[in-house]
Amino acid sequence: MRSLAIAALVLLAACPQKRVFQLSSDENNPYALKQTLDKRQLPAQPTPVNDGKQPRVFVVTAGSPRTIIAFDLASGNAMWKADADVQSRIAVGGDFIVTLEGSQLVARNQARGAVRWKKSVPGKFVGVAADGRRVYLVSHGSNGYALTSYEGGSGAQSWTADASGELGAPAAHGGVVYVPYLRQWLSILDGTNGKLLTRIRGIDEQISMLDVTSQRAYYGSKQGVFVLDEKSATGKRADATYGKVVIPAQLEGTTYGVDVYDPVQLMYTAAERKRVLWTTTTVNGQLQLPGEGYAIHYFRYVMGFDTKGEMTWAYSNPRVELVASDHTGTTIVGVATNGEIVALDPKDGSVRVKKSLGTTQPVLGATFDADGWTPSGQVEKSDTVAVLVSIARDRDARFDRVKELAVRKLAQIPGGEVTGHLLAVIADPRQPQKLKDTVVELLVERKDGNSLSVLTTQLQVQTDYIASTQPESLAAVAKGIAGLAGTQLDPKQVTAALAALRSHLEAPSTSNGELVQIIFAMTAIGGGVERPVLASHLLLYHADDNLGDDAAWQKAIVVALEKGGSTEREMLRYVAGDPRTRPKLAALIQDQLGD
C-alpha cells in the first residue's frame, strides 16, 4: 500500500497544473506578492548560484561541434572543456549546468563537465532556467505552451504546468520561478511544486524582458525596468520601483536584457553586445543607481555614464568585440571573441583583470555566474582621451555613430591636445563627411582659448606643388578660430594666428568658401587690427569676375569692414563708386552703409 501511495504522489506531481497560466486569475494582489517575496530564499550578500560560491563563466565556442568551456574567474584557470552541440543559452544551477544540445535538454556536472542526464524537449524549445536544485523548461508543443520542472541531480520530472497562451523564457532564484505570460503578466511559481504564488500584470508597459541576480529580479521592456518588490502590485510605472537610463541615440539597439519572446535570442546573439550594465538599490521606494552611474556595452566598447547620462569614461577592447558582459555589483566583466576576459572598474573603466580562456576558436557567447565578484590584482588605469581617440579613428564603418558620440565627449575636454585629435579626424580621408561636419561644429562650440596655438600650427602648411603639400581642413580650422570670439587669448598667439590666416587669405589656391571662413576668423579674434589686411583684400578683388560675384564673400568682407571706423567706411564708399566694382557688390555696400 505504501508503494502505491508513493507512486500516486509521483503521478500527481507530474500531472499538468492546468489552471496555472490562464487569462482569468488573481493578479496584482499586494498580500500574495508580499508572501511570495518573503518565501524566496535569497543570500544576504550577492553571491554566485553554484554550490562552491565561486565566480565562474561558461563559454560556448564555435566549431563542429561547438565547445563548452567552464572557467574559474577567481583562479584564472579553465575547469574543463567539452564538445557539445549547444543550441541555447547555458543556465547555471548548484552543481550542474543545463542547455539545449541538439534537440535534447542536457545537464552536465558543473565541476567536471560530464553529462549527467538528457531529456527530450516536448515540442519546440523556448527557454530554460535553473536555481540551486532544479531546472525549469518552457516549451511549445502540439497542446500549447508548458513549463516543466526537472530535478537537477537526476533529471526526474518534478511537475509541469500548461498554459492557454504564449510563455516567454523563464528565470529562477531563491526557490521560485518567474515566467512571462502573453507579454502582459509575470507569473511567479513555487519551484518545488509548480503552484502559482502570485502574478503581476503590467498595466502601462509590457513585460518582455526578465533578468535575475542572486538578490533581485528585474522585469520590463526596452523602455525601462521594474524591480520586483511590494510596489510591483500596482502594475504601474509611476507607483512601482521603476527606472531607466539615458541611452545615447548613437548607441541604437541597446537594451536592458534579453527579449524572452524572441526565438532568435534563445541562443547567444549580437544582441548581447548592446546592453545596459548596471546595479541598483532602492532608496525611499525609488530605484537608484550607485554613485558611479551605469555602463553600456556596445560591441568593442564599454562606456561609463553618470546618473544624468553624461559619459565619464570609455574602454575599447583591443582588436575584437566583446561578445558577452555582466555587472557583478562591483565589477564589469566581459569576454571577447578571441577568448580574452576583461574585468573593469565601473567607477572609471580601469582594467582590474585580464585573463585568457586559451581557445583558438571564436567565442559565440557566455553565461556568467559571478554575482558579487570583486577581482584582486594590479589596476591598469584607463586613459579616457586615448580611448575616445581610438574610437573616433576606428575604420569600422559600423561604428560611425559611435564615433560621433566619442568626438562629442572629446570636445568637452579642454586643451590643445584634444583639438589636435579632432583636427586629425577632419583630415582623415577615411572618415565619413557627416562625422567631419560634426567635428567642425564642435570645434566652433569648444571656445577653448588654449587651442589657438594648435589651430595656428595647422595653418602652417601651404599649397606647394613642388613639395606636394596643401593645407588640411583649412575651412574647419578657420571656423574653429572664429569660435574663439569672446574668449581670453594670448596676444602673441593672436598675432601668430592672424599672420597665418593672412597667408591663406592672400594665397591664390584658397577657395571662395575658405576665404569666407578666414574673414570670419580674422574678424573674430583680430579686435580691429585685421581690417587693413581685409581692406587690401577687397581692393584687390572687388572687380574680380569670380570672387567679386560671390555673394557669401561679398557679405563677409563688407560686414567685416563696415564695423570699422570712418577710414574703412570711406574706403567702402570708394569701392562702391568704382565703375569696375561688380554691380551686386556695389549695391550691397550702399545698402550696408545706408547710402
Coordinates of C-alpha atoms in Angstrom, one line a residue:
M1 CA 0.0 0.0 0.0
R2 CA 2.8 2.4 0.9
S3 CA 4.5 1.9 -2.6
L4 CA 1.1 2.5 -4.3
A5 CA 0.7 5.7 -2.3
I6 CA 4.2 6.9 -3.3
A7 CA 3.5 6.1 -6.9
A8 CA 0.3 8.0 -6.8
L9 CA 2.1 11.1 -5.3
V10 CA 4.7 10.9 -8.1
L11 CA 2.0 10.7 -10.7
L12 CA 0.1 13.6 -9.1
A13 CA 3.3 15.7 -9.0
A14 CA 3.9 15.1 -12.7
C15 CA 0.3 15.9 -13.8
P16 CA -0.2 19.2 -15.6
Q17 CA -1.3 22.1 -13.4
K18 CA -3.9 23.1 -16.0
R19 CA -5.0 26.3 -14.4
V20 CA -1.7 28.0 -13.7
F21 CA -1.4 30.1 -16.9
Q22 CA -4.8 31.5 -18.0
L23 CA -6.4 34.8 -18.8
S24 CA -8.5 35.0 -15.7
S25 CA -6.6 34.7 -12.4
D26 CA -5.8 36.7 -9.3
E27 CA -3.3 39.4 -10.1
N28 CA -1.5 42.4 -8.6
N29 CA -2.5 41.2 -5.1
P30 CA -0.4 43.1 -2.5
Y31 CA -0.8 40.4 0.2
A32 CA 0.0 37.5 -2.1
L33 CA 3.0 39.3 -3.5
K34 CA 4.4 40.1 -0.1
Q35 CA 4.0 36.4 0.9
T36 CA 5.8 35.4 -2.3
L37 CA 8.7 37.8 -1.7
D38 CA 9.1 36.6 1.8
K39 CA 9.2 33.0 0.6
R40 CA 12.3 33.5 -1.5
Q41 CA 15.5 32.2 0.0
L42 CA 17.9 34.8 -1.1
P43 CA 21.5 35.3 0.1
A44 CA 22.4 38.2 2.4
Q45 CA 25.1 39.3 0.0
P46 CA 25.5 39.0 -3.7
T47 CA 26.8 35.5 -4.5
P48 CA 27.1 33.1 -7.4
V49 CA 24.5 30.4 -7.8
N50 CA 26.9 27.4 -7.9
D51 CA 27.4 25.4 -4.7
G52 CA 31.0 26.4 -4.4
K53 CA 30.1 30.1 -4.5
Q54 CA 33.0 30.7 -6.8
P55 CA 32.8 33.2 -9.7
R56 CA 32.6 31.3 -12.9
V57 CA 31.8 31.8 -16.6
F58 CA 30.5 29.2 -19.0
V59 CA 31.6 29.9 -22.6
V60 CA 30.4 28.5 -25.9
T61 CA 32.9 28.5 -28.8
A62 CA 32.5 27.8 -32.5
G63 CA 33.4 24.6 -34.2
S64 CA 31.9 21.3 -35.3
P65 CA 30.7 20.5 -32.8
R66 CA 30.8 23.6 -30.6
T67 CA 32.6 23.5 -27.2
I68 CA 31.7 24.5 -23.7
I69 CA 34.5 25.9 -21.6
A70 CA 33.9 26.2 -17.8
F71 CA 36.3 28.9 -16.4
D72 CA 37.0 29.8 -12.8
L73 CA 37.3 33.6 -12.7
A74 CA 39.0 33.7 -9.3
S75 CA 41.9 31.4 -10.2
G76 CA 42.1 32.3 -13.8
N77 CA 42.0 28.7 -14.9
A78 CA 39.8 26.6 -17.1
M79 CA 37.9 23.9 -15.2
W80 CA 37.0 21.8 -18.2
K81 CA 36.1 21.7 -21.8
A82 CA 33.5 19.6 -23.5
D83 CA 32.3 19.2 -27.1
A84 CA 28.6 19.9 -27.2
D85 CA 26.1 20.9 -29.9
V86 CA 24.9 23.9 -27.9
Q87 CA 21.7 25.4 -29.3
S88 CA 20.7 27.7 -26.4
R89 CA 22.0 29.8 -23.6
I90 CA 23.6 27.9 -20.7
A91 CA 21.7 28.0 -17.4
V92 CA 23.7 27.6 -14.1
G93 CA 22.5 25.5 -11.2
G94 CA 24.0 24.5 -7.9
D95 CA 26.3 21.6 -9.1
F96 CA 25.1 21.4 -12.7
I97 CA 24.6 23.4 -15.9
V98 CA 21.9 22.8 -18.4
T99 CA 21.4 23.8 -22.0
L100 CA 19.8 22.6 -25.3
E101 CA 22.2 20.3 -27.1
G102 CA 20.9 19.3 -30.5
S103 CA 17.3 18.6 -29.8
Q104 CA 17.7 17.4 -26.2
L105 CA 17.9 19.2 -22.8
V106 CA 21.2 18.2 -21.3
A107 CA 22.5 18.7 -17.8
R108 CA 26.2 18.4 -17.1
N109 CA 28.2 18.0 -13.9
Q110 CA 29.4 21.6 -13.2
A111 CA 32.7 20.5 -11.7
R112 CA 33.8 18.1 -14.5
G113 CA 31.6 18.7 -17.5
A114 CA 30.4 15.1 -17.7
V115 CA 26.8 14.5 -19.0
R116 CA 24.5 13.9 -16.0
W117 CA 21.2 13.4 -17.8
K118 CA 19.4 14.1 -21.1
K119 CA 15.7 14.8 -21.8
S120 CA 13.7 15.1 -25.0
V121 CA 12.1 18.5 -25.3
P122 CA 8.3 18.1 -25.5
G123 CA 7.9 20.3 -28.6
K124 CA 9.8 23.5 -29.5
F125 CA 12.3 24.8 -27.1
V126 CA 11.5 28.3 -25.7
G127 CA 13.9 28.8 -22.8
V128 CA 15.5 27.2 -19.8
A129 CA 16.4 28.4 -16.3
A130 CA 17.9 26.9 -13.2
D131 CA 18.3 27.5 -9.5
G132 CA 20.4 25.6 -6.9
R133 CA 18.3 22.4 -7.2
R134 CA 16.1 22.4 -10.3
V135 CA 15.8 23.0 -14.0
Y136 CA 12.8 24.9 -15.5
L137 CA 12.0 24.4 -19.2
V138 CA 9.4 26.3 -21.2
S139 CA 8.4 24.5 -24.4
H140 CA 5.8 24.8 -27.1
G141 CA 4.2 21.6 -28.2
S142 CA 1.1 20.5 -30.1
N143 CA -1.1 21.2 -27.0
G144 CA 0.3 24.7 -26.4
Y145 CA 3.0 26.1 -24.1
A146 CA 4.1 24.4 -20.9
L147 CA 6.5 24.9 -18.1
T148 CA 8.2 21.7 -16.9
S149 CA 10.5 21.3 -13.8
Y150 CA 13.2 18.6 -13.5
E151 CA 15.5 17.7 -10.7
G152 CA 19.0 19.0 -11.3
G153 CA 20.6 15.9 -9.8
S154 CA 18.6 13.1 -11.5
G155 CA 16.6 14.7 -14.3
A156 CA 13.4 13.3 -12.8
Q157 CA 10.4 15.4 -13.8
S158 CA 9.0 17.2 -10.8
W159 CA 5.9 18.9 -12.3
T160 CA 4.5 20.5 -15.3
A161 CA 2.1 23.4 -15.9
D162 CA 0.3 24.0 -19.1
A163 CA -0.6 27.5 -20.5
S164 CA -3.5 28.8 -22.5
G165 CA -1.3 31.3 -24.3
E166 CA 2.3 32.2 -25.1
L167 CA 5.0 31.9 -22.5
G168 CA 8.4 33.6 -22.5
A169 CA 11.8 32.2 -21.4
P170 CA 11.9 31.7 -17.6
A171 CA 14.2 32.8 -14.8
A172 CA 14.7 31.5 -11.3
H173 CA 16.3 32.1 -8.0
G174 CA 15.6 31.5 -4.3
G175 CA 13.2 28.7 -4.8
V176 CA 10.8 30.5 -7.1
V177 CA 10.5 30.6 -10.9
Y178 CA 9.4 33.6 -13.0
V179 CA 7.6 33.1 -16.2
P180 CA 6.4 36.0 -18.5
Y181 CA 2.9 35.3 -20.0
L182 CA 1.4 36.9 -23.1
R183 CA 3.7 39.9 -22.7
Q184 CA 1.4 41.3 -20.1
W185 CA 1.9 39.1 -17.0
L186 CA 4.8 37.9 -14.9
S187 CA 3.8 34.7 -13.1
I188 CA 5.7 33.6 -10.1
L189 CA 5.6 29.9 -9.2
D190 CA 6.8 27.8 -6.3
G191 CA 9.8 25.9 -7.7
T192 CA 9.1 22.8 -5.6
N193 CA 5.6 22.1 -6.8
G194 CA 4.7 24.4 -9.6
K195 CA 2.0 26.2 -7.6
L196 CA 1.2 29.7 -8.7
L197 CA 2.1 32.0 -5.9
T198 CA 1.1 35.3 -7.5
R199 CA 1.3 37.2 -10.7
I200 CA 1.9 40.7 -11.8
R201 CA 0.1 42.4 -14.6
G202 CA 1.8 45.3 -16.4
I203 CA -0.8 48.0 -16.8
D204 CA 1.2 50.6 -18.7
E205 CA 4.1 48.6 -20.0
Q206 CA 4.5 45.2 -21.5
I207 CA 6.7 42.5 -19.9
S208 CA 9.1 41.2 -22.4
M209 CA 12.4 41.4 -20.5
L210 CA 13.3 39.3 -17.5
D211 CA 16.6 39.2 -15.6
V212 CA 17.6 38.0 -12.1
T213 CA 20.6 38.3 -9.9
S214 CA 21.2 36.4 -6.7
Q215 CA 19.2 39.1 -4.8
R216 CA 17.0 40.9 -7.2
A217 CA 14.5 40.2 -10.0
Y218 CA 14.1 42.8 -12.9
Y219 CA 11.4 42.8 -15.5
G220 CA 10.1 45.2 -18.1
S221 CA 10.8 46.0 -21.7
K222 CA 13.0 48.1 -24.0
Q223 CA 11.5 51.2 -22.5
G224 CA 12.6 50.6 -18.9
V225 CA 12.8 48.2 -15.9
F226 CA 10.9 47.3 -12.8
V227 CA 12.4 45.9 -9.7
L228 CA 10.2 43.1 -8.2
D229 CA 9.2 44.3 -4.8
E230 CA 5.9 45.0 -2.9
K231 CA 5.3 48.1 -5.1
S232 CA 5.0 45.9 -8.1
A233 CA 1.5 45.1 -7.1
T234 CA 0.4 48.4 -8.6
G235 CA 1.4 47.3 -12.1
K236 CA 2.2 50.9 -13.0
R237 CA 5.5 52.7 -13.6
A238 CA 4.6 55.7 -11.6
D239 CA 3.8 53.7 -8.5
A240 CA 6.3 50.9 -8.7
T241 CA 10.1 50.8 -8.3
Y242 CA 10.8 51.6 -11.9
G243 CA 13.8 53.1 -13.7
K244 CA 15.5 53.7 -17.0
V245 CA 18.8 55.3 -18.0
V246 CA 19.7 57.7 -20.7
I247 CA 20.8 55.7 -23.8
P248 CA 22.5 57.9 -26.3
A249 CA 20.9 57.9 -29.8
Q250 CA 24.3 56.8 -31.2
L251 CA 24.1 53.5 -29.3
E252 CA 21.0 52.4 -31.1
G253 CA 19.6 49.0 -30.3
T254 CA 20.9 49.0 -26.7
T255 CA 18.6 47.1 -24.4
Y256 CA 18.3 46.2 -20.7
G257 CA 18.2 42.4 -21.3
V258 CA 17.1 39.5 -23.5
D259 CA 13.7 39.7 -25.1
V260 CA 12.3 36.5 -23.6
Y261 CA 9.8 36.1 -26.5
D262 CA 12.3 36.4 -29.3
P263 CA 13.3 33.0 -30.6
V264 CA 16.5 34.3 -32.1
Q265 CA 17.7 35.4 -28.6
L266 CA 17.2 31.8 -27.3
M267 CA 20.9 31.5 -28.3
Y268 CA 23.7 33.9 -27.8
T269 CA 23.4 36.6 -30.5
A270 CA 24.7 40.1 -31.4
A271 CA 22.0 41.5 -29.0
E272 CA 24.4 40.6 -26.1
R273 CA 26.8 43.2 -27.5
K274 CA 24.4 46.1 -27.0
R275 CA 23.5 46.0 -23.3
V276 CA 23.0 48.3 -20.3
L277 CA 25.2 47.2 -17.4
W278 CA 24.0 48.4 -14.0
T279 CA 23.4 47.5 -10.4
T280 CA 20.7 49.2 -8.4
T281 CA 19.5 49.9 -4.9
T282 CA 16.1 51.0 -3.7
V283 CA 16.1 54.2 -1.5
N284 CA 12.8 55.5 -0.1
G285 CA 10.9 53.4 -2.6
Q286 CA 12.8 54.7 -5.6
L287 CA 15.2 52.9 -7.9
Q288 CA 18.7 54.4 -7.6
L289 CA 22.0 53.9 -9.3
P290 CA 25.2 53.8 -7.4
G291 CA 27.4 57.0 -7.4
E292 CA 29.3 55.9 -10.5
G293 CA 26.2 55.5 -12.5
Y294 CA 25.9 52.8 -15.2
A295 CA 27.7 51.5 -18.2
I296 CA 26.7 50.4 -21.8
H297 CA 28.5 47.6 -23.6
Y298 CA 28.4 48.3 -27.3
F299 CA 30.3 45.7 -29.4
R300 CA 34.1 46.5 -28.8
Y301 CA 33.4 49.3 -26.4
V302 CA 32.2 49.8 -22.8
M303 CA 31.2 53.3 -21.9
G304 CA 30.5 54.7 -18.4
F305 CA 27.8 57.3 -17.7
D306 CA 26.9 59.2 -14.6
T307 CA 23.4 59.2 -13.2
K308 CA 22.5 62.1 -15.5
G309 CA 23.6 60.3 -18.6
E310 CA 26.9 62.2 -19.2
M311 CA 29.8 60.0 -20.4
T312 CA 32.5 59.7 -17.7
W313 CA 34.9 57.0 -19.1
A314 CA 35.3 54.7 -22.0
Y315 CA 37.0 51.4 -22.7
S316 CA 37.9 50.0 -26.1
N317 CA 38.7 46.3 -26.3
P318 CA 41.8 45.6 -28.5
R319 CA 41.1 44.4 -32.0
V320 CA 38.0 42.3 -31.4
E321 CA 34.5 42.6 -30.0
L322 CA 33.2 41.7 -26.5
V323 CA 30.5 39.1 -27.1
A324 CA 29.2 38.9 -23.6
S325 CA 29.2 41.0 -20.5
D326 CA 27.8 41.3 -17.0
H327 CA 27.8 43.6 -13.9
T328 CA 28.6 41.6 -10.8
G329 CA 27.7 44.5 -8.5
T330 CA 31.3 45.8 -8.1
T331 CA 32.8 44.8 -11.4
I332 CA 32.0 44.8 -15.1
V333 CA 33.2 41.6 -16.7
G334 CA 33.3 40.7 -20.4
V335 CA 34.6 38.0 -22.7
A336 CA 35.8 38.8 -26.2
T337 CA 35.6 36.8 -29.4
N338 CA 39.2 35.7 -29.1
G339 CA 38.6 34.3 -25.6
E340 CA 40.1 37.2 -23.6
I341 CA 38.4 38.0 -20.4
V342 CA 38.5 41.5 -19.0
A343 CA 37.2 42.9 -15.7
L344 CA 36.6 46.7 -15.4
D345 CA 36.1 49.1 -12.5
P346 CA 32.7 50.6 -13.1
K347 CA 33.9 53.8 -11.5
D348 CA 36.4 54.8 -14.1
G349 CA 36.9 51.9 -16.6
S350 CA 40.2 50.9 -15.2
V351 CA 41.2 47.3 -16.1
R352 CA 41.3 45.1 -13.0
V353 CA 41.9 41.8 -14.5
K354 CA 42.8 40.3 -17.9
K355 CA 42.7 36.6 -18.4
S356 CA 42.5 34.2 -21.4
L357 CA 40.4 31.1 -22.0
G358 CA 43.1 29.6 -24.1
T359 CA 40.9 28.8 -27.0
T360 CA 41.7 29.1 -30.7
Q361 CA 38.0 29.0 -31.7
P362 CA 35.9 32.2 -31.8
V363 CA 33.7 32.7 -28.7
L364 CA 29.9 32.7 -29.6
G365 CA 28.6 33.7 -26.1
A366 CA 28.8 33.1 -22.4
T367 CA 26.8 32.9 -19.2
F368 CA 28.4 34.5 -16.1
D369 CA 27.8 33.2 -12.6
A370 CA 29.8 35.8 -10.8
D371 CA 27.4 37.9 -8.7
G372 CA 29.4 39.8 -6.1
W373 CA 32.8 39.1 -7.6
T374 CA 35.5 41.7 -6.9
P375 CA 38.8 40.7 -8.5
S376 CA 42.1 41.5 -6.9
G377 CA 45.2 42.5 -8.6
Q378 CA 47.1 45.4 -10.1
V379 CA 44.8 48.0 -11.7
E380 CA 45.6 49.3 -15.2
K381 CA 44.3 52.9 -15.3
S382 CA 42.1 53.9 -18.2
D383 CA 43.2 56.8 -20.4
T384 CA 39.8 58.1 -21.5
V385 CA 41.2 60.6 -24.1
A386 CA 43.2 57.9 -25.8
V387 CA 40.2 55.5 -25.8
L388 CA 37.9 58.2 -27.3
V389 CA 40.5 59.0 -29.9
S390 CA 40.8 55.3 -30.9
I391 CA 37.0 55.1 -31.2
A392 CA 36.9 58.3 -33.3
R393 CA 39.6 57.0 -35.6
D394 CA 38.2 53.5 -35.9
R395 CA 38.0 52.4 -39.5
D396 CA 34.9 50.2 -39.0
A397 CA 32.0 51.9 -40.8
R398 CA 29.5 50.1 -38.5
F399 CA 30.5 52.4 -35.7
D400 CA 30.2 55.8 -37.4
R401 CA 27.5 56.9 -34.9
V402 CA 29.6 55.7 -32.0
K403 CA 32.5 57.8 -33.4
E404 CA 30.1 60.8 -33.2
L405 CA 29.5 60.1 -29.5
A406 CA 33.2 59.9 -29.0
V407 CA 34.1 63.2 -30.6
R408 CA 31.3 64.9 -28.8
K409 CA 32.8 63.8 -25.5
L410 CA 36.3 64.7 -26.7
A411 CA 35.1 68.2 -27.5
Q412 CA 34.1 68.6 -23.8
I413 CA 37.7 68.1 -22.7
P414 CA 39.8 71.3 -22.7
G415 CA 43.3 71.6 -24.1
G416 CA 45.2 71.9 -27.3
E417 CA 46.0 68.1 -27.4
V418 CA 42.3 67.3 -27.8
T419 CA 41.9 70.0 -30.5
G420 CA 44.8 68.3 -32.4
H421 CA 43.0 64.9 -32.2
L422 CA 39.7 66.5 -33.5
L423 CA 41.6 68.1 -36.4
A424 CA 43.1 64.7 -37.2
V425 CA 39.6 63.3 -37.6
I426 CA 38.7 66.0 -40.1
A427 CA 41.9 65.4 -42.0
D428 CA 41.4 61.6 -42.2
P429 CA 40.2 60.8 -45.7
R430 CA 38.6 57.5 -44.5
Q431 CA 36.2 59.3 -42.1
P432 CA 32.6 60.0 -43.3
Q433 CA 31.7 63.5 -44.2
K434 CA 28.9 63.6 -41.6
L435 CA 31.4 62.9 -38.8
K436 CA 33.8 65.6 -40.1
D437 CA 30.9 68.1 -40.2
T438 CA 30.1 67.2 -36.6
V439 CA 33.7 67.8 -35.6
V440 CA 33.7 71.2 -37.3
E441 CA 30.6 72.2 -35.3
L442 CA 32.2 71.0 -32.1
L443 CA 35.4 73.0 -32.8
V444 CA 33.3 76.1 -33.1
E445 CA 31.4 75.4 -29.9
R446 CA 34.5 74.5 -27.9
K447 CA 35.7 78.1 -27.2
D448 CA 38.9 76.7 -25.7
G449 CA 41.5 79.5 -25.8
N450 CA 44.3 77.0 -25.2
S451 CA 43.6 75.5 -28.6
L452 CA 44.6 78.6 -30.6
S453 CA 48.2 77.6 -30.9
V454 CA 47.2 74.2 -32.2
L455 CA 44.9 75.6 -34.7
T456 CA 47.6 78.1 -35.8
T457 CA 50.1 75.3 -36.3
Q458 CA 47.6 73.5 -38.6
L459 CA 47.6 76.7 -40.8
Q460 CA 51.4 76.5 -41.3
V461 CA 51.0 74.0 -44.2
Q462 CA 50.8 75.9 -47.5
T463 CA 50.0 74.8 -51.0
D464 CA 53.3 73.8 -52.6
Y465 CA 53.1 71.9 -55.9
I466 CA 56.8 71.0 -55.9
A467 CA 56.7 69.7 -52.3
S468 CA 53.2 68.1 -53.0
T469 CA 51.7 69.8 -49.9
Q470 CA 48.4 71.5 -49.3
P471 CA 46.6 72.8 -46.3
E472 CA 44.4 70.3 -44.5
S473 CA 40.9 71.3 -43.3
L474 CA 41.5 75.0 -43.9
A475 CA 37.8 76.0 -43.6
A476 CA 37.4 73.8 -40.5
V477 CA 40.4 75.3 -38.8
A478 CA 39.2 78.8 -39.6
K479 CA 35.8 78.0 -38.1
G480 CA 37.5 76.7 -35.0
I481 CA 39.4 80.0 -34.6
A482 CA 36.2 82.0 -35.3
G483 CA 34.6 80.1 -32.4
L484 CA 37.1 81.6 -30.0
A485 CA 35.5 85.0 -30.3
G486 CA 35.0 86.5 -26.9
T487 CA 37.4 84.2 -25.1
Q488 CA 40.6 85.3 -23.4
L489 CA 43.5 84.7 -25.7
D490 CA 47.3 85.2 -25.5
P491 CA 48.1 88.3 -27.6
K492 CA 51.2 86.7 -29.1
Q493 CA 49.2 83.7 -30.2
V494 CA 46.6 86.0 -31.7
T495 CA 49.3 87.8 -33.7
A496 CA 50.7 84.5 -35.0
A497 CA 47.2 83.3 -35.9
L498 CA 46.4 86.4 -37.8
A499 CA 49.6 86.1 -39.7
A500 CA 48.9 82.5 -40.6
L501 CA 45.3 83.4 -41.7
R502 CA 46.6 86.3 -43.8
S503 CA 49.0 84.0 -45.7
H504 CA 46.0 81.9 -46.8
L505 CA 43.9 84.9 -47.5
E506 CA 46.4 86.0 -50.0
A507 CA 47.1 82.6 -51.5
P508 CA 45.6 82.2 -55.0
S509 CA 44.9 78.5 -54.2
T510 CA 42.4 79.3 -51.4
S511 CA 38.8 78.7 -52.4
N512 CA 36.0 81.2 -52.1
G513 CA 34.4 79.2 -49.3
E514 CA 37.7 79.0 -47.4
L515 CA 38.2 82.8 -47.8
V516 CA 34.8 83.5 -46.2
Q517 CA 35.8 81.4 -43.2
I518 CA 39.2 83.1 -43.0
I519 CA 37.5 86.5 -43.0
F520 CA 35.2 85.4 -40.2
A521 CA 38.2 84.0 -38.2
M522 CA 40.2 87.2 -38.5
T523 CA 37.3 89.4 -37.5
A524 CA 36.5 87.2 -34.5
I525 CA 40.0 87.4 -32.9
G526 CA 41.6 90.5 -34.5
G527 CA 40.0 93.2 -32.5
G528 CA 40.2 95.6 -35.4
V529 CA 43.9 95.1 -36.3
E530 CA 42.8 92.8 -39.2
R531 CA 40.9 95.5 -41.0
P532 CA 43.8 97.0 -43.1
V533 CA 44.5 93.5 -44.4
L534 CA 40.9 92.9 -45.2
A535 CA 40.6 96.3 -46.9
S536 CA 43.6 95.4 -49.2
H537 CA 41.9 92.1 -49.9
L538 CA 38.7 93.9 -51.0
L539 CA 40.5 96.4 -53.2
L540 CA 42.3 93.6 -54.9
Y541 CA 39.3 91.5 -55.7
H542 CA 36.3 93.9 -55.9
A543 CA 36.3 93.8 -59.7
D544 CA 37.1 90.0 -60.0
D545 CA 34.6 88.1 -62.1
N546 CA 34.8 85.1 -59.8
L547 CA 35.2 86.3 -56.3
G548 CA 33.6 89.7 -56.8
D549 CA 30.3 88.0 -57.7
D550 CA 30.4 85.5 -54.8
A551 CA 27.5 86.6 -52.5
A552 CA 28.9 84.9 -49.4
W553 CA 32.3 86.6 -49.9
Q554 CA 30.7 89.9 -50.6
K555 CA 28.7 89.7 -47.4
A556 CA 31.6 88.6 -45.2
I557 CA 34.1 91.2 -46.4
V558 CA 31.7 94.2 -46.4
V559 CA 30.2 93.4 -42.9
A560 CA 33.8 93.0 -41.5
L561 CA 34.9 96.4 -42.8
E562 CA 31.6 98.2 -42.1
K563 CA 32.2 97.5 -38.4
G564 CA 35.3 99.7 -38.6
G565 CA 35.7 103.4 -38.3
S566 CA 35.5 106.3 -40.7
T567 CA 38.6 105.2 -42.7
E568 CA 37.0 101.8 -43.5
R569 CA 33.6 103.3 -44.4
E570 CA 35.2 105.8 -46.7
M571 CA 37.1 103.1 -48.4
L572 CA 33.8 101.1 -48.9
R573 CA 32.2 104.2 -50.5
Y574 CA 35.2 104.4 -52.8
V575 CA 34.8 100.8 -53.8
A576 CA 31.0 101.2 -54.3
G577 CA 31.6 104.2 -56.6
D578 CA 34.3 102.5 -58.7
P579 CA 32.8 101.6 -62.1
R580 CA 34.9 98.4 -62.1
T581 CA 33.3 97.0 -59.0
R582 CA 30.9 94.2 -59.6
P583 CA 27.3 95.6 -59.5
K584 CA 26.0 93.3 -56.8
L585 CA 28.9 94.1 -54.6
A586 CA 28.4 97.8 -55.1
A587 CA 24.7 97.5 -54.3
L588 CA 25.5 95.6 -51.1
I589 CA 27.9 98.2 -49.9
Q590 CA 25.5 101.0 -50.4
D591 CA 22.7 99.1 -48.7
Q592 CA 25.0 98.2 -45.7
L593 CA 26.1 101.9 -45.4
G594 CA 22.6 103.2 -45.8
D595 CA 23.7 105.4 -48.7

